[in-house]
């Protein structure tokens, strides 16, 4: 390797996946898949459990343990394959391994379907006796949550068909979106005489440029590139909507998508609807923040390309090494054990941070049987530092849950899963506001983070509202590209109001959102969890007695109870409280006021 290439490699972190497998040709992969198949075959002996009207806890316990063992082994292979592929998306060997394991997973899960199906439909008498048994106490909520989903289940054979159908239905269309996106060519852009190769992560960074022309060019290039694939992306999304509706609304309950999302998140439909209505009623806060930005930047016209524009020209790079040091120091101010877990992950070979190439865009934390792995694209700016802190929060959360919950209850709902990640960002923000000596730097950081809060609260619910309306349209008529584009544009313009320029090319903005292709009705959970975290952080800053212990108890609980019950029982946060949403929006509003005050003080 040449010296400059070695220096480039040392700027970032690369992970070592050997705790999972040594390579894609590791014979242990085939051995484990064969073992999983054998265990799944042996597991069929537990079908007899559901042939009688009563099920004894003593007979069920070994079945639950074996079920968990199979899931753990299968997850190890799947995690390794997707981690290998996501840093090298065009590698045919890695893609082949991913497809092989995905197919094997669908086969195994179909063979195990009778078990979860039978648990959901067991007689109430047996169900109650099992829940009361100390033998299965650790799995109580696993059994309870399955029972609550009983009305959504079809017959075992129908569930098997759906599982295989999804390989070539929604799952295939989701994968097709990734194939399209990874092949997009954004071209180049010249900045200060330097020709930059554009990627999605690079465009995101350029939107934070102080130069209006650079921001505008990056925004337009991104929209134009996605617009060139609009026919294909619209057909892909239309197919995902159709597949979703076929399964949930025609084959299962005939209820809408919101009902399924509420069931999965263990939150009432009313709470989700209230969130969307509350967001709409607070559009004034969104416009207030961006009106401040427009004035501060002294722009005659202001649009979404300016949302991340810095208030001052202060192009500072922060190395990945320094980012890790800052995050570790911020966590140390919160709690010693919490910080230790974070440092252990930062110092391990479990993070892949180098940006660009044929790597998957965005960031995530992947929990595996051997601990969590973090993928991100680090661009040496504050935005990237907060992304790293966010994903590290997930990893810390998983480490607590792994030690205290069985595999099947490690993960809570999406709403609960975002708690530690967003909490970490607030801890880091306070740390920087206290330690950064440069007032301009503090102002820029505060603006960036307030902007992020505003984006989470108002963009994520807009996305979910867009999805709901797409489904409603699809029930009535053809969901074509023109309709999808027009709907997105109208929703963005409604939120933006007259003070924010919304050009026609924004109509392609929906196609830049991977979540709607991969995880339908996921995005509102970011807004909900942000409001939860704002409430939790207020308790922390108010030095509420026992808060740290309560917060860590929440993380240790994983998915061992309903998200709303865990929040209420550990930290006294009530999602059903009518004033819950207003409290979070009010706190963000105070941040906007503080931002304007500090700007005027410079």
PDB file of C-alpha atoms in Angstrom, residues 220-447:
ATOM      1  CA  UNK A 220     -29.932  20.488  -7.452  1.00  0.00           C
ATOM      2  CA  UNK A 221     -27.469  17.785  -8.517  1.00  0.00           C
ATOM      3  CA  UNK A 222     -28.927  15.378  -5.958  1.00  0.00           C
ATOM      4  CA  UNK A 223     -32.509  16.099  -7.031  1.00  0.00           C
ATOM      5  CA  UNK A 224     -31.631  15.871 -10.725  1.00  0.00           C
ATOM      6  CA  UNK A 225     -29.845  12.547 -10.280  1.00  0.00           C
ATOM      7  CA  UNK A 226     -32.768  10.983  -8.437  1.00  0.00           C
ATOM      8  CA  UNK A 227     -35.113  12.594 -10.941  1.00  0.00           C
ATOM      9  CA  UNK A 228     -33.379  10.780 -13.783  1.00  0.00           C
ATOM     10  CA  UNK A 229     -34.435   7.502 -12.136  1.00  0.00           C
ATOM     11  CA  UNK A 230     -37.903   8.720 -11.184  1.00  0.00           C
ATOM     12  CA  UNK A 231     -39.799   6.211 -13.351  1.00  0.00           C
ATOM     13  CA  UNK A 232     -37.995   3.260 -11.823  1.00  0.00           C
ATOM     14  CA  UNK A 233     -38.048   4.543  -8.245  1.00  0.00           C
ATOM     15  CA  UNK A 234     -41.764   5.381  -8.467  1.00  0.00           C
ATOM     16  CA  UNK A 235     -42.570   1.931  -9.821  1.00  0.00           C
ATOM     17  CA  UNK A 236     -40.458   0.376  -7.055  1.00  0.00           C
ATOM     18  CA  UNK A 237     -42.279   2.308  -4.345  1.00  0.00           C
ATOM     19  CA  UNK A 238     -45.672   1.652  -5.923  1.00  0.00           C
ATOM     20  CA  UNK A 239     -44.883  -2.083  -5.854  1.00  0.00           C
ATOM     21  CA  UNK A 240     -43.873  -1.927  -2.188  1.00  0.00           C
ATOM     22  CA  UNK A 241     -47.148  -0.161  -1.339  1.00  0.00           C
ATOM     23  CA  UNK A 242     -49.145  -2.763  -3.275  1.00  0.00           C
ATOM     24  CA  UNK A 243     -47.347  -5.646  -1.577  1.00  0.00           C
ATOM     25  CA  UNK A 244     -47.859  -4.073   1.855  1.00  0.00           C
ATOM     26  CA  UNK A 245     -51.552  -3.550   1.213  1.00  0.00           C
ATOM     27  CA  UNK A 246     -52.043  -7.055  -0.141  1.00  0.00           C
ATOM     28  CA  UNK A 247     -50.602  -8.633   2.969  1.00  0.00           C
ATOM     29  CA  UNK A 248     -51.848  -6.361   5.731  1.00  0.00           C
ATOM     30  CA  UNK A 249     -55.097  -4.935   4.475  1.00  0.00           C
ATOM     31  CA  UNK A 250     -56.449  -7.739   2.300  1.00  0.00           C
ATOM     32  CA  UNK A 251     -55.022 -10.977   3.654  1.00  0.00           C
ATOM     33  CA  UNK A 252     -54.888 -10.097   7.338  1.00  0.00           C
ATOM     34  CA  UNK A 253     -57.206  -7.652   9.080  1.00  0.00           C
ATOM     35  CA  UNK A 254     -58.401  -5.253   6.405  1.00  0.00           C
ATOM     36  CA  UNK A 255     -57.252  -2.474   8.728  1.00  0.00           C
ATOM     37  CA  UNK A 256     -55.023   0.358   7.565  1.00  0.00           C
ATOM     38  CA  UNK A 257     -51.258   0.571   7.741  1.00  0.00           C
ATOM     39  CA  UNK A 258     -51.419   2.810  10.788  1.00  0.00           C
ATOM     40  CA  UNK A 259     -52.988  -0.011  12.792  1.00  0.00           C
ATOM     41  CA  UNK A 260     -50.091  -2.318  11.958  1.00  0.00           C
ATOM     42  CA  UNK A 261     -47.550   0.341  12.881  1.00  0.00           C
ATOM     43  CA  UNK A 262     -49.305   0.960  16.207  1.00  0.00           C
ATOM     44  CA  UNK A 263     -49.327  -2.773  16.970  1.00  0.00           C
ATOM     45  CA  UNK A 264     -45.630  -3.153  16.198  1.00  0.00           C
ATOM     46  CA  UNK A 265     -44.689  -0.091  18.245  1.00  0.00           C
ATOM     47  CA  UNK A 266     -47.028  -1.022  21.118  1.00  0.00           C
ATOM     48  CA  UNK A 267     -48.506   2.469  21.020  1.00  0.00           C
ATOM     49  CA  UNK A 268     -52.114   3.376  20.364  1.00  0.00           C
ATOM     50  CA  UNK A 269     -53.202   4.615  16.942  1.00  0.00           C
ATOM     51  CA  UNK A 270     -54.540   7.683  18.711  1.00  0.00           C
ATOM     52  CA  UNK A 271     -51.068   8.529  20.040  1.00  0.00           C
ATOM     53  CA  UNK A 272     -49.599   8.335  16.516  1.00  0.00           C
ATOM     54  CA  UNK A 273     -52.406  10.420  15.034  1.00  0.00           C
ATOM     55  CA  UNK A 274     -51.998  12.919  17.872  1.00  0.00           C
ATOM     56  CA  UNK A 275     -48.300  13.150  17.073  1.00  0.00           C
ATOM     57  CA  UNK A 276     -48.994  13.992  13.436  1.00  0.00           C
ATOM     58  CA  UNK A 277     -51.663  16.522  14.352  1.00  0.00           C
ATOM     59  CA  UNK A 278     -49.433  18.098  16.994  1.00  0.00           C
ATOM     60  CA  UNK A 279     -46.624  18.405  14.462  1.00  0.00           C
ATOM     61  CA  UNK A 280     -48.932  20.061  11.942  1.00  0.00           C
ATOM     62  CA  UNK A 281     -50.240  22.481  14.582  1.00  0.00           C
ATOM     63  CA  UNK A 282     -46.645  23.475  15.417  1.00  0.00           C
ATOM     64  CA  UNK A 283     -45.589  24.273  11.839  1.00  0.00           C
ATOM     65  CA  UNK A 284     -45.091  27.813  13.174  1.00  0.00           C
ATOM     66  CA  UNK A 285     -42.068  26.563  15.146  1.00  0.00           C
ATOM     67  CA  UNK A 286     -40.541  25.100  11.971  1.00  0.00           C
ATOM     68  CA  UNK A 287     -41.063  28.398  10.139  1.00  0.00           C
ATOM     69  CA  UNK A 288     -39.816  30.436  13.110  1.00  0.00           C
ATOM     70  CA  UNK A 289     -36.491  28.612  13.158  1.00  0.00           C
ATOM     71  CA  UNK A 290     -35.977  28.910   9.401  1.00  0.00           C
ATOM     72  CA  UNK A 291     -37.059  32.562   9.366  1.00  0.00           C
ATOM     73  CA  UNK A 292     -34.244  33.174  11.856  1.00  0.00           C
ATOM     74  CA  UNK A 293     -31.811  31.322   9.584  1.00  0.00           C
ATOM     75  CA  UNK A 294     -32.868  33.389   6.583  1.00  0.00           C
ATOM     76  CA  UNK A 295     -32.315  36.640   8.490  1.00  0.00           C
ATOM     77  CA  UNK A 296     -29.025  35.482   9.958  1.00  0.00           C
ATOM     78  CA  UNK A 297     -27.696  34.406   6.565  1.00  0.00           C
ATOM     79  CA  UNK A 298     -29.024  37.612   4.922  1.00  0.00           C
ATOM     80  CA  UNK A 299     -30.478  35.651   2.021  1.00  0.00           C
ATOM     81  CA  UNK A 300     -33.102  37.180  -0.309  1.00  0.00           C
ATOM     82  CA  UNK A 301     -34.301  33.654  -1.069  1.00  0.00           C
ATOM     83  CA  UNK A 302     -34.106  30.686   1.292  1.00  0.00           C
ATOM     84  CA  UNK A 303     -34.869  27.038   0.607  1.00  0.00           C
ATOM     85  CA  UNK A 304     -34.152  23.511   1.759  1.00  0.00           C
ATOM     86  CA  UNK A 305     -30.610  23.738   0.370  1.00  0.00           C
ATOM     87  CA  UNK A 306     -29.986  26.311   3.120  1.00  0.00           C
ATOM     88  CA  UNK A 307     -31.379  24.319   6.059  1.00  0.00           C
ATOM     89  CA  UNK A 308     -27.903  23.102   7.036  1.00  0.00           C
ATOM     90  CA  UNK A 309     -26.021  26.269   6.055  1.00  0.00           C
ATOM     91  CA  UNK A 310     -23.622  27.481   8.782  1.00  0.00           C
ATOM     92  CA  UNK A 311     -24.253  30.929  10.226  1.00  0.00           C
ATOM     93  CA  UNK A 312     -20.572  31.797   9.814  1.00  0.00           C
ATOM     94  CA  UNK A 313     -17.796  30.710   7.469  1.00  0.00           C
ATOM     95  CA  UNK A 314     -16.001  28.375   9.814  1.00  0.00           C
ATOM     96  CA  UNK A 315     -14.834  25.344   7.878  1.00  0.00           C
ATOM     97  CA  UNK A 316     -13.202  23.339  10.647  1.00  0.00           C
ATOM     98  CA  UNK A 317     -12.306  19.683  10.263  1.00  0.00           C
ATOM     99  CA  UNK A 318     -12.424  17.356  13.254  1.00  0.00           C
ATOM    100  CA  UNK A 319     -10.470  14.139  12.923  1.00  0.00           C
ATOM    101  CA  UNK A 320     -12.108  10.829  13.664  1.00  0.00           C
ATOM    102  CA  UNK A 321      -9.670  10.301  16.542  1.00  0.00           C
ATOM    103  CA  UNK A 322     -10.635  13.617  18.134  1.00  0.00           C
ATOM    104  CA  UNK A 323     -14.313  12.839  17.631  1.00  0.00           C
ATOM    105  CA  UNK A 324     -13.923   9.655  19.660  1.00  0.00           C
ATOM    106  CA  UNK A 325     -12.111  11.545  22.428  1.00  0.00           C
ATOM    107  CA  UNK A 326     -14.825  14.213  22.615  1.00  0.00           C
ATOM    108  CA  UNK A 327     -17.641  11.686  22.728  1.00  0.00           C
ATOM    109  CA  UNK A 328     -15.904   9.658  25.438  1.00  0.00           C
ATOM    110  CA  UNK A 329     -15.346  12.797  27.520  1.00  0.00           C
ATOM    111  CA  UNK A 330     -18.997  13.838  27.196  1.00  0.00           C
ATOM    112  CA  UNK A 331     -20.231  10.442  28.342  1.00  0.00           C
ATOM    113  CA  UNK A 332     -17.891  10.560  31.357  1.00  0.00           C
ATOM    114  CA  UNK A 333     -19.759  13.618  32.601  1.00  0.00           C
ATOM    115  CA  UNK A 334     -22.977  11.606  32.613  1.00  0.00           C
ATOM    116  CA  UNK A 335     -22.158   8.238  34.231  1.00  0.00           C
ATOM    117  CA  UNK A 336     -18.982   6.207  34.730  1.00  0.00           C
ATOM    118  CA  UNK A 337     -20.299   2.789  33.687  1.00  0.00           C
ATOM    119  CA  UNK A 338     -22.222   4.242  30.762  1.00  0.00           C
ATOM    120  CA  UNK A 339     -19.042   5.991  29.585  1.00  0.00           C
ATOM    121  CA  UNK A 340     -16.929   2.851  30.020  1.00  0.00           C
ATOM    122  CA  UNK A 341     -19.226   0.920  27.689  1.00  0.00           C
ATOM    123  CA  UNK A 342     -18.954   3.688  25.124  1.00  0.00           C
ATOM    124  CA  UNK A 343     -15.153   3.809  25.279  1.00  0.00           C
ATOM    125  CA  UNK A 344     -14.889   0.054  24.908  1.00  0.00           C
ATOM    126  CA  UNK A 345     -16.828   0.209  21.659  1.00  0.00           C
ATOM    127  CA  UNK A 346     -14.952   3.258  20.338  1.00  0.00           C
ATOM    128  CA  UNK A 347     -11.621   1.559  21.050  1.00  0.00           C
ATOM    129  CA  UNK A 348     -12.627  -1.771  19.518  1.00  0.00           C
ATOM    130  CA  UNK A 349     -12.507  -2.860  15.888  1.00  0.00           C
ATOM    131  CA  UNK A 350     -16.266  -2.595  15.591  1.00  0.00           C
ATOM    132  CA  UNK A 351     -16.695   0.631  13.634  1.00  0.00           C
ATOM    133  CA  UNK A 352     -16.342   1.264   9.895  1.00  0.00           C
ATOM    134  CA  UNK A 353     -16.176   5.027   9.338  1.00  0.00           C
ATOM    135  CA  UNK A 354     -14.431   5.660   6.018  1.00  0.00           C
ATOM    136  CA  UNK A 355     -16.837   7.483   3.643  1.00  0.00           C
ATOM    137  CA  UNK A 356     -17.590   6.991  -0.035  1.00  0.00           C
ATOM    138  CA  UNK A 357     -16.730   4.230  -2.447  1.00  0.00           C
ATOM    139  CA  UNK A 358     -19.274   1.480  -3.024  1.00  0.00           C
ATOM    140  CA  UNK A 359     -20.283   1.594   0.599  1.00  0.00           C
ATOM    141  CA  UNK A 360     -23.844   1.839   1.846  1.00  0.00           C
ATOM    142  CA  UNK A 361     -24.924   5.408   2.532  1.00  0.00           C
ATOM    143  CA  UNK A 362     -26.072   6.639   5.938  1.00  0.00           C
ATOM    144  CA  UNK A 363     -25.279   5.010   9.259  1.00  0.00           C
ATOM    145  CA  UNK A 364     -26.529   2.213  11.505  1.00  0.00           C
ATOM    146  CA  UNK A 365     -25.656   0.091  14.503  1.00  0.00           C
ATOM    147  CA  UNK A 366     -26.006  -3.638  13.954  1.00  0.00           C
ATOM    148  CA  UNK A 367     -26.352  -5.791  17.098  1.00  0.00           C
ATOM    149  CA  UNK A 368     -24.920  -9.270  16.709  1.00  0.00           C
ATOM    150  CA  UNK A 369     -24.393 -12.249  19.056  1.00  0.00           C
ATOM    151  CA  UNK A 370     -20.796 -11.001  19.396  1.00  0.00           C
ATOM    152  CA  UNK A 371     -21.651  -7.390  20.170  1.00  0.00           C
ATOM    153  CA  UNK A 372     -22.607  -4.357  18.104  1.00  0.00           C
ATOM    154  CA  UNK A 373     -20.960  -3.083  14.919  1.00  0.00           C
ATOM    155  CA  UNK A 374     -21.340   0.487  13.645  1.00  0.00           C
ATOM    156  CA  UNK A 375     -21.297   1.603  10.019  1.00  0.00           C
ATOM    157  CA  UNK A 376     -21.102   5.293   9.133  1.00  0.00           C
ATOM    158  CA  UNK A 377     -19.521   7.691   6.627  1.00  0.00           C
ATOM    159  CA  UNK A 378     -17.365  10.093   8.652  1.00  0.00           C
ATOM    160  CA  UNK A 379     -16.882  13.452   6.894  1.00  0.00           C
ATOM    161  CA  UNK A 380     -14.750  15.166   9.598  1.00  0.00           C
ATOM    162  CA  UNK A 381     -17.438  17.623  10.660  1.00  0.00           C
ATOM    163  CA  UNK A 382     -19.722  18.112  13.659  1.00  0.00           C
ATOM    164  CA  UNK A 383     -22.616  16.422  11.882  1.00  0.00           C
ATOM    165  CA  UNK A 384     -20.538  13.253  11.564  1.00  0.00           C
ATOM    166  CA  UNK A 385     -19.486  13.425  15.228  1.00  0.00           C
ATOM    167  CA  UNK A 386     -23.104  13.537  16.318  1.00  0.00           C
ATOM    168  CA  UNK A 387     -23.928  10.674  13.958  1.00  0.00           C
ATOM    169  CA  UNK A 388     -21.192   8.618  15.615  1.00  0.00           C
ATOM    170  CA  UNK A 389     -22.499   9.545  19.078  1.00  0.00           C
ATOM    171  CA  UNK A 390     -26.007   8.556  17.948  1.00  0.00           C
ATOM    172  CA  UNK A 391     -24.970   5.103  16.731  1.00  0.00           C
ATOM    173  CA  UNK A 392     -22.797   4.617  19.805  1.00  0.00           C
ATOM    174  CA  UNK A 393     -25.906   5.233  21.910  1.00  0.00           C
ATOM    175  CA  UNK A 394     -27.557   2.283  20.180  1.00  0.00           C
ATOM    176  CA  UNK A 395     -24.523   0.116  20.920  1.00  0.00           C
ATOM    177  CA  UNK A 396     -24.513   1.105  24.610  1.00  0.00           C
ATOM    178  CA  UNK A 397     -28.244   0.390  24.796  1.00  0.00           C
ATOM    179  CA  UNK A 398     -27.717  -3.058  23.280  1.00  0.00           C
ATOM    180  CA  UNK A 399     -24.878  -3.817  25.699  1.00  0.00           C
ATOM    181  CA  UNK A 400     -27.144  -3.182  28.696  1.00  0.00           C
ATOM    182  CA  UNK A 401     -30.014  -5.161  27.209  1.00  0.00           C
ATOM    183  CA  UNK A 402     -27.755  -8.073  26.200  1.00  0.00           C
ATOM    184  CA  UNK A 403     -26.651  -8.519  29.815  1.00  0.00           C
ATOM    185  CA  UNK A 404     -30.144  -8.401  31.253  1.00  0.00           C
ATOM    186  CA  UNK A 405     -32.563  -9.881  28.731  1.00  0.00           C
ATOM    187  CA  UNK A 406     -32.870 -13.099  26.734  1.00  0.00           C
ATOM    188  CA  UNK A 407     -32.190 -12.854  23.001  1.00  0.00           C
ATOM    189  CA  UNK A 408     -35.862 -12.633  22.045  1.00  0.00           C
ATOM    190  CA  UNK A 409     -36.332  -9.600  24.324  1.00  0.00           C
ATOM    191  CA  UNK A 410     -33.086  -7.734  23.660  1.00  0.00           C
ATOM    192  CA  UNK A 411     -34.703  -5.251  21.326  1.00  0.00           C
ATOM    193  CA  UNK A 412     -37.612  -3.015  22.095  1.00  0.00           C
ATOM    194  CA  UNK A 413     -39.761  -1.151  19.633  1.00  0.00           C
ATOM    195  CA  UNK A 414     -38.339   1.383  17.199  1.00  0.00           C
ATOM    196  CA  UNK A 415     -39.548   4.215  19.410  1.00  0.00           C
ATOM    197  CA  UNK A 416     -37.742   2.850  22.448  1.00  0.00           C
ATOM    198  CA  UNK A 417     -34.679   1.864  20.438  1.00  0.00           C
ATOM    199  CA  UNK A 418     -33.923   5.503  19.610  1.00  0.00           C
ATOM    200  CA  UNK A 419     -33.788   6.569  23.275  1.00  0.00           C
ATOM    201  CA  UNK A 420     -30.076   6.185  24.059  1.00  0.00           C
ATOM    202  CA  UNK A 421     -28.972   7.314  20.603  1.00  0.00           C
ATOM    203  CA  UNK A 422     -30.732  10.671  20.785  1.00  0.00           C
ATOM    204  CA  UNK A 423     -29.915  11.053  24.490  1.00  0.00           C
ATOM    205  CA  UNK A 424     -26.227  10.710  23.575  1.00  0.00           C
ATOM    206  CA  UNK A 425     -26.551  13.597  21.134  1.00  0.00           C
ATOM    207  CA  UNK A 426     -27.952  15.874  23.837  1.00  0.00           C
ATOM    208  CA  UNK A 427     -25.159  14.877  26.245  1.00  0.00           C
ATOM    209  CA  UNK A 428     -22.591  15.705  23.561  1.00  0.00           C
ATOM    210  CA  UNK A 429     -24.269  19.022  22.750  1.00  0.00           C
ATOM    211  CA  UNK A 430     -24.093  20.159  26.385  1.00  0.00           C
ATOM    212  CA  UNK A 431     -20.471  19.041  26.577  1.00  0.00           C
ATOM    213  CA  UNK A 432     -19.502  21.118  23.556  1.00  0.00           C
ATOM    214  CA  UNK A 433     -21.468  24.176  24.708  1.00  0.00           C
ATOM    215  CA  UNK A 434     -19.510  24.040  27.956  1.00  0.00           C
ATOM    216  CA  UNK A 435     -16.053  23.307  26.549  1.00  0.00           C
ATOM    217  CA  UNK A 436     -15.722  24.970  23.133  1.00  0.00           C
ATOM    218  CA  UNK A 437     -13.765  28.207  23.721  1.00  0.00           C
ATOM    219  CA  UNK A 438     -14.785  29.881  20.457  1.00  0.00           C
ATOM    220  CA  UNK A 439     -18.232  31.572  20.724  1.00  0.00           C
ATOM    221  CA  UNK A 440     -18.701  31.341  16.955  1.00  0.00           C
ATOM    222  CA  UNK A 441     -18.019  27.614  17.065  1.00  0.00           C
ATOM    223  CA  UNK A 442     -20.523  27.188  19.892  1.00  0.00           C
ATOM    224  CA  UNK A 443     -23.127  29.148  17.948  1.00  0.00           C
ATOM    225  CA  UNK A 444     -22.594  27.075  14.820  1.00  0.00           C
ATOM    226  CA  UNK A 445     -22.898  23.853  16.777  1.00  0.00           C
ATOM    227  CA  UNK A 446     -26.043  24.994  18.585  1.00  0.00           C
ATOM    228  CA  UNK A 447     -27.602  25.968  15.269  1.00  0.00           C
TER     229      UNK A 447
END
